[in-house]
Coordinates of C-alpha atoms in Angstrom, one line a residue:
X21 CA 19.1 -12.7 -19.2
X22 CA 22.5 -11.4 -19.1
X23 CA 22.6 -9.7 -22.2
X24 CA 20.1 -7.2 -20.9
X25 CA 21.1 -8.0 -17.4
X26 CA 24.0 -5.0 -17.3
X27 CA 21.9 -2.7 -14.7
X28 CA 20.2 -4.9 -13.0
X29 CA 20.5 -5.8 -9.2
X30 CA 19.9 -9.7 -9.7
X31 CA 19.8 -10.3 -5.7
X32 CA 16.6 -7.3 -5.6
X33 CA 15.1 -9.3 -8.6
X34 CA 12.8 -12.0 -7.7
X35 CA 14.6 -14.3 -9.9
X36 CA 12.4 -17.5 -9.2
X37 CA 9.4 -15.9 -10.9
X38 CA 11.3 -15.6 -14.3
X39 CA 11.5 -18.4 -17.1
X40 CA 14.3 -19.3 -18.5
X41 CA 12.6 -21.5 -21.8
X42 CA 12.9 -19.8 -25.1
X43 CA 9.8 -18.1 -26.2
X44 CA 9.2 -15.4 -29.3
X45 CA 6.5 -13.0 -30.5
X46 CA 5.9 -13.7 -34.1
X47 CA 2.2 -11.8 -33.6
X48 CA 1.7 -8.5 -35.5
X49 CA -1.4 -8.2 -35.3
X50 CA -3.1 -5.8 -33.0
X51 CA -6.0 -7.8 -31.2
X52 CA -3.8 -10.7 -30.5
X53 CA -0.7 -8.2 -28.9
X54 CA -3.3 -6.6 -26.6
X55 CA -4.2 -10.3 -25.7
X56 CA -1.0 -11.1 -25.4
X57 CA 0.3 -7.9 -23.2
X58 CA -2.6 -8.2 -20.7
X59 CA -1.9 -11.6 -19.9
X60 CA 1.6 -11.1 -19.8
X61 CA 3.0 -13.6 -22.0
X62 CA 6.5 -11.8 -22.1
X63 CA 6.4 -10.8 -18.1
X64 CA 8.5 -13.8 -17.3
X65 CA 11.0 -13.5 -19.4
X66 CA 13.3 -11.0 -19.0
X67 CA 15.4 -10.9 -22.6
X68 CA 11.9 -11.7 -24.4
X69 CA 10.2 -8.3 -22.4
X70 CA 13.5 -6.6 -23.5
X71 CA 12.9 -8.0 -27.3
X72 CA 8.8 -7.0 -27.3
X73 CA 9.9 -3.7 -25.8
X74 CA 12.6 -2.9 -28.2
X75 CA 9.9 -4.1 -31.4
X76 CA 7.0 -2.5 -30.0
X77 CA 9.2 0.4 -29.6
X78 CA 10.7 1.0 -32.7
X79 CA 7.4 0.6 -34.9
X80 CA 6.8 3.8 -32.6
X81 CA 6.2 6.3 -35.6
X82 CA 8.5 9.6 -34.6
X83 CA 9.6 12.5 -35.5
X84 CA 12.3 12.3 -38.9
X85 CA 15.1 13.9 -36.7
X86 CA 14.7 11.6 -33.7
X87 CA 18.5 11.6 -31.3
X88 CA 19.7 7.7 -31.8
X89 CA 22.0 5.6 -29.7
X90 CA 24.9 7.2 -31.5
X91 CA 23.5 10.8 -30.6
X92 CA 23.8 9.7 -27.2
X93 CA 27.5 8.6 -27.4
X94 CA 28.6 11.8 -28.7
X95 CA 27.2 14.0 -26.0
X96 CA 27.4 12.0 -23.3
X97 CA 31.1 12.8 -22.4
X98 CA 30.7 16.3 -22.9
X99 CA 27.4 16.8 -21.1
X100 CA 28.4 14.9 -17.9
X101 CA 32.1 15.8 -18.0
X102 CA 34.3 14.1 -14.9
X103 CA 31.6 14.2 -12.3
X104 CA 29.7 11.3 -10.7
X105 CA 26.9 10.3 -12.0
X106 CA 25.2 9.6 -8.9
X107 CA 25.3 13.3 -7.7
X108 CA 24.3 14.6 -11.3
X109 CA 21.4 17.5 -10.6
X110 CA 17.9 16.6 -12.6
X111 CA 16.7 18.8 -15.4
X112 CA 13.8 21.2 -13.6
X113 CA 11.3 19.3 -15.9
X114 CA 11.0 16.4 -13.5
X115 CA 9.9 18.7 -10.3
X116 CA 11.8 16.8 -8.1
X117 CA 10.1 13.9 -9.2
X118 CA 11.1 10.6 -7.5
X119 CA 14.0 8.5 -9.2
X120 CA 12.8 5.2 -8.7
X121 CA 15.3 2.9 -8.3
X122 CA 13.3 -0.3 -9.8
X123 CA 16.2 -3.2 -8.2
X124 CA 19.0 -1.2 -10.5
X125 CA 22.3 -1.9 -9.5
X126 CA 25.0 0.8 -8.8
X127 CA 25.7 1.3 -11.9
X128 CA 22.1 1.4 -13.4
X129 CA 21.2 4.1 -10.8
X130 CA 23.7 6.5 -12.0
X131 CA 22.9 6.0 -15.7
X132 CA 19.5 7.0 -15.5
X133 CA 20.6 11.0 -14.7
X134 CA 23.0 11.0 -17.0
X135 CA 20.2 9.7 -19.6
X136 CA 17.9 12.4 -18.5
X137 CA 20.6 15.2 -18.5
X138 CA 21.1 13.9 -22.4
X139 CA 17.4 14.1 -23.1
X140 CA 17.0 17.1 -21.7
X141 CA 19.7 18.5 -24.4
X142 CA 17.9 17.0 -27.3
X143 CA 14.7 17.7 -26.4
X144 CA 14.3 21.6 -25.0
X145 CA 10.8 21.5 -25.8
X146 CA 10.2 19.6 -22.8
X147 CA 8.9 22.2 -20.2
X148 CA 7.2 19.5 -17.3
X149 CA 7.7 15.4 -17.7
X150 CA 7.7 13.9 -14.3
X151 CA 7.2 10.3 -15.3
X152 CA 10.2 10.4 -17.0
X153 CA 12.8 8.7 -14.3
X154 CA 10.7 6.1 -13.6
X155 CA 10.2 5.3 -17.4
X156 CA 14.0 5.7 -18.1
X157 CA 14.6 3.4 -15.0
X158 CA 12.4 1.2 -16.4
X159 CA 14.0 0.4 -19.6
X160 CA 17.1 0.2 -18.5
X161 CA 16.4 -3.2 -17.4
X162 CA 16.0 -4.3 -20.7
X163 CA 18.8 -2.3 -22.5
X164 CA 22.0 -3.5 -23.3
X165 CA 23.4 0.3 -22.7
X166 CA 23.0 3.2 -22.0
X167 CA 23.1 4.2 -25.5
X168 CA 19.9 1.9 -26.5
X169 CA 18.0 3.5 -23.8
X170 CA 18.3 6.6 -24.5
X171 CA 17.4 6.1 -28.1
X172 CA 14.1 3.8 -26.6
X173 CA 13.0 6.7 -24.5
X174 CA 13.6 9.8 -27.5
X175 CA 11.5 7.4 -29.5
X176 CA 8.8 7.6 -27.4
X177 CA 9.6 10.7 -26.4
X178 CA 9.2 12.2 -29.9
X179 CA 6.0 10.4 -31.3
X180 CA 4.3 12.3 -33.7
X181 CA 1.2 10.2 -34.2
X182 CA -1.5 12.5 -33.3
X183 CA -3.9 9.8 -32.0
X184 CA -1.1 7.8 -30.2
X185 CA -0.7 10.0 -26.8
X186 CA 2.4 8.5 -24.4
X187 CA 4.3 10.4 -21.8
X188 CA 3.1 13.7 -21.0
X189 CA 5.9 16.8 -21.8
X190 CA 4.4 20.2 -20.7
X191 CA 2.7 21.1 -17.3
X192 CA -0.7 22.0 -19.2
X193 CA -0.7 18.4 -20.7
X194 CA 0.0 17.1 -17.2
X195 CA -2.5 19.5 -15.2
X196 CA -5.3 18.5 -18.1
X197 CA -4.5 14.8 -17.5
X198 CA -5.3 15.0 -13.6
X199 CA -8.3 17.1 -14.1
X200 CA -9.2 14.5 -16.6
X201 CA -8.8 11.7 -14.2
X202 CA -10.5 13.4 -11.4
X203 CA -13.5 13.4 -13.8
X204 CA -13.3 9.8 -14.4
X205 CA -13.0 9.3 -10.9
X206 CA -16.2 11.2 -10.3
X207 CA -18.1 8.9 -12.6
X208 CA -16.8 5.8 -12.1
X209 CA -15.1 5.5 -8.7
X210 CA -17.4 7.2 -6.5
X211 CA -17.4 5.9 -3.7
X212 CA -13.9 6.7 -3.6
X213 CA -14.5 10.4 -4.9
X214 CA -17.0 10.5 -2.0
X215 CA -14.3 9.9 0.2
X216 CA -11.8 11.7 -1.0
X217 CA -13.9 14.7 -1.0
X218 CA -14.6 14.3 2.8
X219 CA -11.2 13.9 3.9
X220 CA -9.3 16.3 1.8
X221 CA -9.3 20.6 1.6
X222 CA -8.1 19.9 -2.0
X223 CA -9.6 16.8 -4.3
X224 CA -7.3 17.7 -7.4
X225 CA -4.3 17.5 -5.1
X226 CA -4.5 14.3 -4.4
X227 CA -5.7 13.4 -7.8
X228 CA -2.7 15.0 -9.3
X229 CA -0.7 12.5 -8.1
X230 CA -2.3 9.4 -10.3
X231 CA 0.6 9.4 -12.2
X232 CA 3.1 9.4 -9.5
X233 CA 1.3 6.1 -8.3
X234 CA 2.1 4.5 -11.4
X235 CA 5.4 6.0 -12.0
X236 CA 7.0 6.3 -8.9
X237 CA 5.3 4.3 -6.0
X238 CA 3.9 1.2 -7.5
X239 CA 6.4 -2.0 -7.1
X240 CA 8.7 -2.7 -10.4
X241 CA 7.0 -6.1 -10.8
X242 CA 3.8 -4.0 -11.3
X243 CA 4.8 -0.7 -13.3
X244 CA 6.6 -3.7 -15.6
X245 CA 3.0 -4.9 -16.2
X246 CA 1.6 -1.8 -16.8
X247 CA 4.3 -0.6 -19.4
X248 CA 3.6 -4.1 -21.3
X249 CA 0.3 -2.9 -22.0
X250 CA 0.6 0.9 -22.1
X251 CA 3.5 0.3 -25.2
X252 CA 0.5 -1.9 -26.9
X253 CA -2.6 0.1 -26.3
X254 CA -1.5 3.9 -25.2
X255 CA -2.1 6.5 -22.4
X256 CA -5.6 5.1 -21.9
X257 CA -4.4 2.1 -19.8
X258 CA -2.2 4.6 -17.3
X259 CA -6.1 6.1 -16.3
X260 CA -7.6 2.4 -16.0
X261 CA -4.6 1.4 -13.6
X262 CA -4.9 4.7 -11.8
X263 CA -8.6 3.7 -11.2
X264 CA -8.1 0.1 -10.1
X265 CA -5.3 1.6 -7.5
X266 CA -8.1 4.0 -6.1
X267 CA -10.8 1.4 -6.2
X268 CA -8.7 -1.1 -4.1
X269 CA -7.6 1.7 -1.7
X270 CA -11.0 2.3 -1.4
X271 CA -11.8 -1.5 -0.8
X272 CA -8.8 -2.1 1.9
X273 CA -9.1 0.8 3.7
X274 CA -13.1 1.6 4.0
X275 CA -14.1 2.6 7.5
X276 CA -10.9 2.5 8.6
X277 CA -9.4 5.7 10.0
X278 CA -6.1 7.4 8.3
X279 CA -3.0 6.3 8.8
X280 CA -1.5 9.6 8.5
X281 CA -2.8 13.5 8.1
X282 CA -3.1 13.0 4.8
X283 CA -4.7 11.2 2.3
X284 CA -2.5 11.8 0.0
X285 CA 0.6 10.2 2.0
X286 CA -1.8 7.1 2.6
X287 CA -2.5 6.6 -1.0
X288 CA 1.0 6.4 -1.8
X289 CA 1.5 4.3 1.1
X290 CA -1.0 1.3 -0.4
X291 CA 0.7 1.7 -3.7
X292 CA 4.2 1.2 -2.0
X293 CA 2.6 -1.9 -0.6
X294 CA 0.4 -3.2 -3.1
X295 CA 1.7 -6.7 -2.7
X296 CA 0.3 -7.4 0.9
X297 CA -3.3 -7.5 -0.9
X298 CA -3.2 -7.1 -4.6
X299 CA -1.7 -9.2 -7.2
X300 CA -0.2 -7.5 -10.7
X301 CA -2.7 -9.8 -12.2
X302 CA -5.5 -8.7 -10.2
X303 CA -5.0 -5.1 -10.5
X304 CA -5.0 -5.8 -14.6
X305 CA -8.0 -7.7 -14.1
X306 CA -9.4 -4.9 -11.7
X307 CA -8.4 -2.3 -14.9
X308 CA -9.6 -3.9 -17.8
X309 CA -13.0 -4.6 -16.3
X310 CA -13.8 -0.7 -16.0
X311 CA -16.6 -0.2 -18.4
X312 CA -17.6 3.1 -20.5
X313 CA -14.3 3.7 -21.6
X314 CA -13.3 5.3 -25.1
X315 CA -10.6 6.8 -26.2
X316 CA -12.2 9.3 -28.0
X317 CA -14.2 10.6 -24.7
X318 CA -11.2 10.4 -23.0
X319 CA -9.6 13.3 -25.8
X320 CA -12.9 15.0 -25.8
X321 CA -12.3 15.9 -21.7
X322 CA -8.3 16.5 -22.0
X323 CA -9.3 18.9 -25.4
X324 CA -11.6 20.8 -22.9
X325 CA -9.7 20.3 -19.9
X326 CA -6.6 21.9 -21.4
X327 CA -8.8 25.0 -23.0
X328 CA -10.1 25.6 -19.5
X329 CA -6.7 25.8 -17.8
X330 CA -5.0 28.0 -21.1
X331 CA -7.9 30.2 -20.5
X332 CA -7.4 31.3 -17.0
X333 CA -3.8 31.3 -17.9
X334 CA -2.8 27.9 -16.1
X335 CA -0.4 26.8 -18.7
X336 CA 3.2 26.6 -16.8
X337 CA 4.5 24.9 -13.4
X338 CA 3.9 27.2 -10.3
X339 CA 3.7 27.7 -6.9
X340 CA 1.2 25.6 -5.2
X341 CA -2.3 27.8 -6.1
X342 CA -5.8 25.9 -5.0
X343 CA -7.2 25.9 -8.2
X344 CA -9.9 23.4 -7.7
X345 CA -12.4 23.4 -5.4
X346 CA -12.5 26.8 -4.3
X347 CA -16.0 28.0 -3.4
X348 CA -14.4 30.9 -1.1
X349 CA -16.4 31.5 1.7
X350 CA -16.4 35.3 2.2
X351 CA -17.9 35.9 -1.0
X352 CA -20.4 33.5 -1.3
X353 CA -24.0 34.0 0.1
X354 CA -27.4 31.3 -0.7
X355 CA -30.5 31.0 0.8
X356 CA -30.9 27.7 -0.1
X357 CA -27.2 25.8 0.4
X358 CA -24.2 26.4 2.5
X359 CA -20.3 27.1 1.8
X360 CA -20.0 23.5 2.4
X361 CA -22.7 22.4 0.8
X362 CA -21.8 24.1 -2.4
X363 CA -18.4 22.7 -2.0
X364 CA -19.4 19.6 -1.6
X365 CA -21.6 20.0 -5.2
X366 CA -18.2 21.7 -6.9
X367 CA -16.8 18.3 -6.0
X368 CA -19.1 16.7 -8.6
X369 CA -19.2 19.2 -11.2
X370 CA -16.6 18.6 -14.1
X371 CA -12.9 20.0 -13.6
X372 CA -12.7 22.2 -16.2
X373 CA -15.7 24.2 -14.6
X374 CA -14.4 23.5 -10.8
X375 CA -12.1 26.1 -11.2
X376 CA -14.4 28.8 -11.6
X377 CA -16.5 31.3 -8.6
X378 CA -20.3 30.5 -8.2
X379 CA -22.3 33.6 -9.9
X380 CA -25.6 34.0 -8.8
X381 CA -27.5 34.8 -11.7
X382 CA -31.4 34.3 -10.8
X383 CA -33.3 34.1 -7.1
X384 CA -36.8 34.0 -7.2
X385 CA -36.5 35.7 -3.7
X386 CA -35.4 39.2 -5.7
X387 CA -36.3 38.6 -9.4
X388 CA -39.9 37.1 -8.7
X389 CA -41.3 33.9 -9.8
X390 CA -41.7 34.5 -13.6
X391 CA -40.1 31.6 -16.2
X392 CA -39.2 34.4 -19.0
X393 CA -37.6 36.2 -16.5
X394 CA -35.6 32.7 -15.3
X395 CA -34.6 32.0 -18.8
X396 CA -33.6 36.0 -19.2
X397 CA -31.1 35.3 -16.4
X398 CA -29.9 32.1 -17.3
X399 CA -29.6 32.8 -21.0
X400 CA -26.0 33.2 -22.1
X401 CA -24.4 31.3 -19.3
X402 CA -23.0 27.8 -19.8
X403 CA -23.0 25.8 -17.4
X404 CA -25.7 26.6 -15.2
X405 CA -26.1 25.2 -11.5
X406 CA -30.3 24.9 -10.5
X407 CA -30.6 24.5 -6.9
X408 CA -34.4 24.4 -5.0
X409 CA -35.8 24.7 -1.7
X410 CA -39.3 23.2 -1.2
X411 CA -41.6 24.4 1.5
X412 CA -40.9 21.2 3.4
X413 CA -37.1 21.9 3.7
X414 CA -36.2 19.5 1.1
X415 CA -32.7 20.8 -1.0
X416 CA -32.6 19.4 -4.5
X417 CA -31.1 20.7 -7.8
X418 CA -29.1 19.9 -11.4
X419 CA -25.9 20.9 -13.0
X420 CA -26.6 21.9 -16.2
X421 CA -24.1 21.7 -18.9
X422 CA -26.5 23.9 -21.8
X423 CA -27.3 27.1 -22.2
X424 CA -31.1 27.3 -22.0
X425 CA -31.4 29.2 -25.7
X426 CA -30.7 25.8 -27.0
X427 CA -34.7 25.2 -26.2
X428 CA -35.5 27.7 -29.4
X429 CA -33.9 25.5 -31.8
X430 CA -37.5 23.3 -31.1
X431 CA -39.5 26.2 -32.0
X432 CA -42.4 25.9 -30.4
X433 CA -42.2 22.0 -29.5
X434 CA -40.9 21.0 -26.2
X435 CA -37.5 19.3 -27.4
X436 CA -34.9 18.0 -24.8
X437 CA -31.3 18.9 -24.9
X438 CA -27.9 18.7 -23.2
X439 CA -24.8 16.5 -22.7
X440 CA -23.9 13.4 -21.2
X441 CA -22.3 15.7 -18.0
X442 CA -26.0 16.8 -16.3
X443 CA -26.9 15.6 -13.6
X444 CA -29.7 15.8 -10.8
X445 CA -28.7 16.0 -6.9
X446 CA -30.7 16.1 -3.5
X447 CA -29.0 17.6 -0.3
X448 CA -31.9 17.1 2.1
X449 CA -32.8 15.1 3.9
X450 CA -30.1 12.7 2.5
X451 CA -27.2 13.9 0.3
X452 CA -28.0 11.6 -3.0
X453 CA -25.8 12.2 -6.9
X454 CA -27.8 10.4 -9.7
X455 CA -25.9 9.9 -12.4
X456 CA -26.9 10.1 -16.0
X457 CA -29.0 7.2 -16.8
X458 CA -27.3 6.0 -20.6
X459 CA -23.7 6.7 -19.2
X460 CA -24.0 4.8 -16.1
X461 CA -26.3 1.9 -17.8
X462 CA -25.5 1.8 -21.0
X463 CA -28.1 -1.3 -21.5
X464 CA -31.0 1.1 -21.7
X465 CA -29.0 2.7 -24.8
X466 CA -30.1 -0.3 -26.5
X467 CA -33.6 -1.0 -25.9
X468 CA -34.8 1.2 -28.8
X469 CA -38.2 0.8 -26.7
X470 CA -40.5 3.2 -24.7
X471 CA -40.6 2.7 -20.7
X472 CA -43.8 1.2 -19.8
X473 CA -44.1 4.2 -17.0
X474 CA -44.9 6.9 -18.9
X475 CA -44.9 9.3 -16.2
X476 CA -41.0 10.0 -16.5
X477 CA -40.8 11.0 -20.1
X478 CA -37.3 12.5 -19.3
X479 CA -35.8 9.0 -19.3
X480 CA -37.9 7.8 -21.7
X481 CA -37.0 10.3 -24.0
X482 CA -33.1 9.7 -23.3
X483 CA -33.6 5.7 -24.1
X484 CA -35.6 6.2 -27.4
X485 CA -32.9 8.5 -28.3
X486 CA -30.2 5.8 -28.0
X487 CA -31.8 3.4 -30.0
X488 CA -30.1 0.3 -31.9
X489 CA -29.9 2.2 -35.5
X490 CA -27.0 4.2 -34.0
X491 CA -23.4 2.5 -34.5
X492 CA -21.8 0.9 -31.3
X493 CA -18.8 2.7 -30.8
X494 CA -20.5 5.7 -30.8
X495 CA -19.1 8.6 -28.7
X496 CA -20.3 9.3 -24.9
X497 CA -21.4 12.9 -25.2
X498 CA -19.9 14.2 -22.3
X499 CA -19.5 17.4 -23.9
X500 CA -21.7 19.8 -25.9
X501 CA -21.4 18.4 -30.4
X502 CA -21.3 21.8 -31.7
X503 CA -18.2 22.5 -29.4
X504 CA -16.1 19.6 -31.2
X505 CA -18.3 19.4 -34.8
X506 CA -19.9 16.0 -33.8
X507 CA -22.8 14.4 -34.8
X508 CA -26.3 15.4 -33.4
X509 CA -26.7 12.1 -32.3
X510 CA -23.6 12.4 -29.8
X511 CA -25.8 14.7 -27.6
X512 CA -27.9 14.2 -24.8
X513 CA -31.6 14.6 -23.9
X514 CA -31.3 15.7 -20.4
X515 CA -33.5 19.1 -19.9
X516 CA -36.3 21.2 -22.0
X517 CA -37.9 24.5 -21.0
X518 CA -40.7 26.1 -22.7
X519 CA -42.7 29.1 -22.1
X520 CA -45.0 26.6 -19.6
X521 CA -42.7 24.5 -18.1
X522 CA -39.2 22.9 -17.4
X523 CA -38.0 19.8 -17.5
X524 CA -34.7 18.0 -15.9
X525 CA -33.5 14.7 -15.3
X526 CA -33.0 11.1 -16.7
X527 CA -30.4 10.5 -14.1
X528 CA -31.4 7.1 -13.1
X529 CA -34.3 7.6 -13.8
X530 CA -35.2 10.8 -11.8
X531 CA -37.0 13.8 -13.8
X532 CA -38.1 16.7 -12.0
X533 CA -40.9 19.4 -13.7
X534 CA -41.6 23.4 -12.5
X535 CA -44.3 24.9 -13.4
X536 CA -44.4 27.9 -15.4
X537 CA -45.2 30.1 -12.3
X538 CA -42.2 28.8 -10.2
X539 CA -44.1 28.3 -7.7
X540 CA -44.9 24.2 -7.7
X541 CA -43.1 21.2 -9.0
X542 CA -43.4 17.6 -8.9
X543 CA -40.9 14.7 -9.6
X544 CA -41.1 11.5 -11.4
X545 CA -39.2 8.6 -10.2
X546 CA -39.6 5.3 -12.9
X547 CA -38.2 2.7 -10.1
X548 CA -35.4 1.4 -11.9
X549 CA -33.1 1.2 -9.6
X550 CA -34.3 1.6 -6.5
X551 CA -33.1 4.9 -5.9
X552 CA -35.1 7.5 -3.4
X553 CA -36.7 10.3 -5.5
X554 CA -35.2 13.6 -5.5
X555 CA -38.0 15.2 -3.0
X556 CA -41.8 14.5 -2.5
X557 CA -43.7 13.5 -5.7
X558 CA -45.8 17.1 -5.8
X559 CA -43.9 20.1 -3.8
X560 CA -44.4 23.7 -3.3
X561 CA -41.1 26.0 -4.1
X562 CA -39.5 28.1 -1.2
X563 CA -36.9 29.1 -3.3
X564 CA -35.0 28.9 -6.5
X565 CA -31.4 30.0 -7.4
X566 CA -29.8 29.4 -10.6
X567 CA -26.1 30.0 -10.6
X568 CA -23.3 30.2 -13.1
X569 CA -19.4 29.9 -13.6
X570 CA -17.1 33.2 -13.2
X571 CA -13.4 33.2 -13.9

């Protein structure tokens, strides 16, 4: 232990918890180090962790000018000079980040600004990188110097393996990766999304500080876990974590009122104190049994995540601006849904789009009830937003993620279309989401068989196009094929309009149908799960709006 021992506060250290027999890693192979790392063979062992990190890490493939242990003793002199280490001033690219201390002695604390101020000469590329204190911090346990550290962090630091994604570096990567987790949130944590979106002005706020909770607030016994895998696996297991954390907030602290003004401060707050109610073991557990994850979907919504934010010019660190969320009330006017209604629908919508202005583009109270003159509307504007009043009050409506000219590529046949991101919604009486039925039960995917109710063709037609001839690791089409140059079979079969009729749905098993007059539509509800329809069976149509996305 003491050859890596140097920076380390033994007396913070829960020493009792590490082994002292002699163990190695002789494993190469992937599948049995992702075993290995998840049940943390090498957690109690502290010169074994340092030997996996130091192996794992230098199979890291990098850049061919990557700054080296020796790089680091001949700046480091000249770049701290005669001051003190422990009042050295942080590059701007960690925003004031915390410096997590992670039981480093004296000594240890210090050295971590003067390895960041040596990073931040060799690397001037770096523009935002807040998790890098914490991950400096981190390896400094397991470092004989301050020398080795620095050339552990550079490594990963200066990957160049396209598919191998590891610490965020600019403030677009980092503003993509929270709108990328608030997505994942909204789909598979949402409860919690429901309420966060109750108790918080701002969703992405508190959302854009996943990565704080992981590098920052959570416990060093825990981020120690997390790095174990995360150096075997990649970025991927920083979102499950994330998840697990919010799921268990969620769990410990339902119907119980805030601790502070903020839910913001209390999240950080559970993390802090993790240990009263979750193990590291548990939380692992927690992560690793989130289902539906791929890496490739998860690239699929940072690619389009990042495109959204460079394209209304999002791309550097500024001054707080409420980007998300922000359905301003003066300028918004519906028949059919209020400011906080509609706010409360922006919540669900994907966060590349949720930082665009509703646009209405089609009411039936000014353009009439006429189909062609819906689709003239709505043509040309992706996504679309369909909300409905019936005569008996009831609210309902979709988010549409296709343009409806994809319905000409059937010719004359009624063909469905869309992506994996529709979805079908009620407001009144009850507020009800449902999700799309082959993301959120991905058993139907594999049926390959009609459902016996043939009333709700909308779901049937989404399980018959999921059928077992198609690979298993197949992409979730979240996002429109032609926009990435996938496969047909990635997209989804969520809506069709012809020149008599529209149809939507498939979320869990909900399909709703207008006639071509506007004027009447019915739903379809196939009873697998038990949900409440969308409105009455047959209804007559108050209103229809169909809304778009403006910059």
């Amino acid at each position: 232990m003491e050859e890596y021992g140097r920076f380390v506060d033994w007396d913070k250290m829960d020493v009792s918890a590490q082994s002292q027999d002699t163990k190695e890693l002789t494993c190469t192979e992937f599948q049995e180090l992702k075993q290995l790392a998840r049940q943390g063979y090498w957690a109690k062992n502290h010169s074994l962790r340092a030997k996996v990190y130091h192996k794992l890490i230098s199979n890291i493939p990098c850049r061919t000018v990557t700054p080296d242990a020796n790089v680091y003793r001949d700046i480091v002199v000249k770049i701290v000079g005669k001051r003190s280490s422990s009042s050295l001033p942080l590059p701007e690219f960690v925003d004031n980040s915390l410096v997590p201390t992670y039981c480093l002695n004296a000594e240890g604390i210090g050295a971590v600004r003067k390895i960041i101020l040596c990073i931040a000469n060799q690397f001037p590329d770096i523009s935002f990188c807040p998790a890098l204190p914490a991950v400096v911090a981190l390896l400094l346990h397991y470092s004989k110097d301050e020398a080795e550290c620095f050339e552990q962090v550079c490594r990963i630091l200066a990957c160049n393996d396209p598919s191998k994604r590891l610490i965020d570096q600019t403030f677009l990567a980092f503003e993509s990766s929270c709108m990328t987790f608030g997505d994942l949130v909204n789909k598979y944590c949402q409860a919690a999304h429901k309420l966060m979106v109750a108790v918080s002005e701002d969703v992405l706020e508190v959302y854009s500080d996943w990565q704080r909770w992981l590098f920052g607030e959570l416990p060093m016994a825990y981020v120690a876990r997390v790095f174990d895998v995360f150096l075997v696996e990649g970025y991927k297991v920083l979102y499950r974590v994330a998840l697990a954390l919010l799921k268990f907030f969620h769990k410990v602290r339902a119907g119980q009122p805030l601790e502070s003004d903020s839910i913001q401060q209390d999240i950080r707050a559970f993390v802090r104190g993790i240990a009263k109610s979750v193990s590291p073991e548990r939380l692992l557990e927690k992560a690793f049994a989130i289902r539906l994850f791929s890496r490739k979907e998860i690239q699929l919504l940072q690619m389009a995540n990042e495109k959204a934010l460079q394209q209304k010019g999002i791309t550097v660190k500024q001054k707080r601006q409420n980007v998300h969320l922000a359905v301003h009330a003066e300028n918004f006017k519906s028949e059919i849904v209020s400011v906080k209604e509609m706010r409360d629908i922006w919540s669900w919508i994907p966060e590349r789009f949720a930082l665009c202005q509703p646009l209405l583009l089609f009411t039936t109270l000014e353009h009439g009830c006429s189909l062609s003159r819906f689709y003239s509307h709505s043509e040309g504007h992706e996504p679309t937003l369909l909300l409905i009043k019936t005569t008996a009050k009831e609210v309902c409506g979709a988010f549409l993620s296709t343009d409806w000219s994809e319905r000409r590529r059937g010719g004359n046949k009624l063909s469905f279309f869309g992506t994996g991101e529709c979805f079908v919604f009620r407001l009144q009486p009850e507020v009800e989401r449902y999700e799309w039925v082959v993301i959120k039960h991905p058993e139907l995917a594999t049926t390959g068989a009609e459902p016996e109710n043939h009333s709700c063709p909308a779901a049937g037609a989404l399980r018959t196009g999921s059928g077992p001839s198609e690979p298993p690791e197949r992409l979730s089409p979240f996002l429109a094929a032609r926009h990435f140059h996938l496969p047909s079979k990635t997209a989804s079969m969520f809506m069709a309009g012809s020149s008599e009729c529209i149809i939507v749905g498939g979320g869990d098993g909900q399909a709703l149908y207008l006639d071509a007059d506007l004027n009447h539509g019915r739903t379809s509800h196939c009873n697998t799960f038990n949900n409440q329809p969308l409105c009455s069976e047959s209804f007559q149509i108050s209103v229809l709006e169909v809304w778009g996305f403006r910059d």
